[in-house]
Coordinates of C-alpha atoms and ligand atoms in Angstrom, one line a residue:
M172 CA 113.8 84.0 79.7
N173 CA 112.1 87.1 78.3
T174 CA 113.2 90.2 80.1
H175 CA 109.8 91.2 81.4
L176 CA 109.7 87.9 83.4
R177 CA 112.5 89.2 85.6
Y178 CA 109.8 90.7 87.7
I179 CA 108.8 87.3 88.8
N180 CA 112.2 85.7 88.9
G181 CA 112.3 83.4 91.9
Y182 CA 108.7 82.3 91.8
P183 CA 107.9 78.7 91.0
P184 CA 108.4 77.8 87.3
H185 CA 104.8 76.8 86.7
L186 CA 103.6 80.2 87.8
I187 CA 106.2 81.9 85.5
E188 CA 104.9 79.7 82.6
Q189 CA 101.3 80.7 83.3
V190 CA 102.3 84.3 83.2
Q191 CA 104.3 83.9 80.1
R192 CA 101.2 82.3 78.4
L193 CA 99.0 85.2 79.5
V194 CA 101.5 87.7 78.1
E195 CA 101.9 85.8 74.8
S196 CA 98.1 85.5 74.3
E197 CA 97.8 89.2 75.3
K198 CA 95.4 88.3 78.1
L199 CA 97.4 89.6 81.0
G200 CA 95.7 93.1 80.9
A201 CA 92.2 91.6 80.9
W202 CA 93.1 89.2 83.7
L203 CA 94.3 92.1 85.8
K204 CA 91.4 94.3 84.9
Q205 CA 88.9 91.6 85.9
R206 CA 90.7 91.0 89.2
Y207 CA 91.4 94.7 90.0
P208 CA 88.8 96.7 88.1
S209 CA 89.5 100.2 89.3
H210 CA 92.5 102.4 90.0
H211 CA 92.9 104.4 93.2
D212 CA 92.4 108.1 93.6
I213 CA 95.5 108.8 95.8
K214 CA 97.3 111.2 93.5
S215 CA 98.7 114.0 95.6
E216 CA 101.5 113.8 98.1
K217 CA 99.0 114.9 100.8
A218 CA 96.6 112.2 99.9
L219 CA 99.4 109.6 99.9
Y220 CA 100.7 110.8 103.2
D221 CA 97.2 110.5 104.8
Y222 CA 96.8 107.1 103.3
V223 CA 100.2 105.9 104.6
M224 CA 99.6 107.4 108.1
A225 CA 96.2 105.7 108.3
I226 CA 97.8 102.3 107.8
K227 CA 100.7 103.2 110.1
N228 CA 98.5 104.3 112.9
S229 CA 96.4 101.2 112.6
Y230 CA 99.3 98.8 112.9
L231 CA 102.6 100.5 113.8
K232 CA 101.5 103.4 115.9
K233 CA 104.5 103.3 118.2
S234 CA 107.1 102.9 115.5
A235 CA 109.4 105.6 114.5
P236 CA 107.8 108.6 112.8
L237 CA 108.0 109.2 109.1
S238 CA 109.7 112.3 107.9
K239 CA 108.5 112.1 104.3
V240 CA 106.1 110.2 102.1
A241 CA 106.2 110.8 98.4
Y242 CA 105.8 109.5 94.9
D243 CA 109.1 109.3 93.3
G244 CA 109.6 109.3 89.5
K245 CA 113.2 108.4 89.9
I246 CA 112.6 105.1 91.5
H247 CA 112.7 102.4 89.0
A248 CA 109.9 100.0 90.0
I249 CA 112.0 96.9 89.7
N250 CA 115.0 98.0 91.6
N251 CA 113.4 99.8 94.5
A252 CA 109.7 99.5 94.6
L253 CA 109.1 95.8 94.9
G254 CA 111.4 94.3 92.4
M255 CA 114.3 92.0 92.6
H256 CA 115.6 93.5 95.8
S257 CA 113.1 91.1 97.5
F258 CA 115.4 88.4 96.4
V259 CA 118.9 89.8 96.2
S260 CA 119.4 93.3 97.5
R261 CA 118.8 94.7 100.9
V262 CA 119.7 98.3 100.0
H263 CA 116.4 100.0 100.1
G264 CA 115.4 98.5 103.5
G265 CA 118.6 99.9 105.0
K266 CA 118.1 103.3 103.4
L267 CA 114.5 103.4 104.7
K268 CA 115.5 102.6 108.2
A269 CA 118.1 105.3 108.3
K270 CA 115.8 107.9 106.9
N271 CA 112.3 106.8 107.7
E272 CA 111.0 108.0 104.4
I273 CA 108.6 106.2 102.3
R274 CA 109.0 106.7 98.5
I275 CA 106.6 105.0 96.2
A276 CA 107.5 104.6 92.5
S277 CA 105.4 106.9 90.5
V278 CA 104.2 104.1 88.3
F279 CA 102.0 103.1 91.2
K280 CA 100.2 106.5 91.2
D281 CA 98.0 105.1 88.5
A282 CA 97.4 101.6 89.7
P283 CA 94.8 99.5 91.5
E284 CA 94.6 100.5 95.2
P285 CA 95.5 97.0 96.5
F286 CA 98.9 97.3 94.8
L287 CA 99.5 100.7 96.4
R288 CA 98.5 99.3 99.7
M289 CA 100.9 96.3 99.3
L290 CA 103.8 98.7 98.6
V291 CA 103.0 100.9 101.5
V292 CA 102.7 97.9 103.8
H293 CA 106.1 96.7 102.5
E294 CA 107.7 100.0 103.2
L295 CA 106.1 100.4 106.6
A296 CA 107.3 96.9 107.6
H297 CA 110.9 98.1 106.8
I298 CA 110.6 100.6 109.7
K299 CA 110.7 97.6 112.0
E300 CA 112.4 95.0 109.9
K301 CA 115.3 96.1 107.7
E302 CA 115.7 92.8 105.9
H303 CA 113.3 90.6 103.9
N304 CA 113.3 87.9 106.5
K305 CA 110.5 85.9 108.1
A306 CA 109.7 88.5 110.6
F307 CA 109.4 91.1 107.9
Y308 CA 106.9 89.1 105.9
Q309 CA 104.9 88.2 109.0
L310 CA 104.6 91.9 109.7
C311 CA 103.5 92.5 106.1
C312 CA 100.9 89.8 106.4
H313 CA 99.7 91.2 109.7
M314 CA 99.0 94.5 108.0
E315 CA 97.7 93.0 104.8
P316 CA 96.6 89.3 105.0
D317 CA 96.7 89.0 101.3
Y318 CA 100.2 90.4 101.0
H319 CA 101.9 87.6 99.1
Q320 CA 99.2 87.4 96.5
L321 CA 99.2 91.2 96.1
E322 CA 103.0 91.3 95.7
F323 CA 102.8 88.7 93.0
D324 CA 99.9 90.4 91.2
A325 CA 101.7 93.8 91.5
R326 CA 104.6 92.2 89.7
L327 CA 102.2 91.1 87.0
F328 CA 101.0 94.7 86.8
L329 CA 104.6 95.8 86.1
I330 CA 104.9 93.1 83.5
H331 CA 101.7 94.3 81.9
L332 CA 102.9 97.9 81.8
E333 CA 106.0 96.7 80.0
T334 CA 104.4 94.4 77.5
K335 CA 101.1 95.9 76.7
K336 CA 100.6 97.1 73.1
Ligands
LIG703 ZN1 111.9 95.8 100.7

């Protein structure tokens, strides 16, 4: 398997093959652009904080407060943002619960808004559910009904960043 496909490791093989074809034909960027035409404007930490709090106050108003919300250039997208930890590692959920901080990988500073929203929803859900279990994903889908599609497409976005020429 090509290394960029690690982002979608665990998804059904026919989906992985479709993505691989899009990458090989250099059409993944156009596919993403058509589906998600514009990037968000939430660039500063203040803007990110307000954005996160708006979602939190809509769905998780009574949950524990957040001490920090930040873009973090040290987070490698695959390990901590939404990557393989979804399938193998529970580390970042545990860390989040202990600290109640939300750190978003800087690569999502310049991304379509739905992907940022999906990440924020994912991190907010960890306030209540540490593990990636059924209750966790139910909470994600409560905050963002299109959560699963967005998570998959955000992974394609990461593949695109890694493979674009
Ligand atoms: Zn997680």
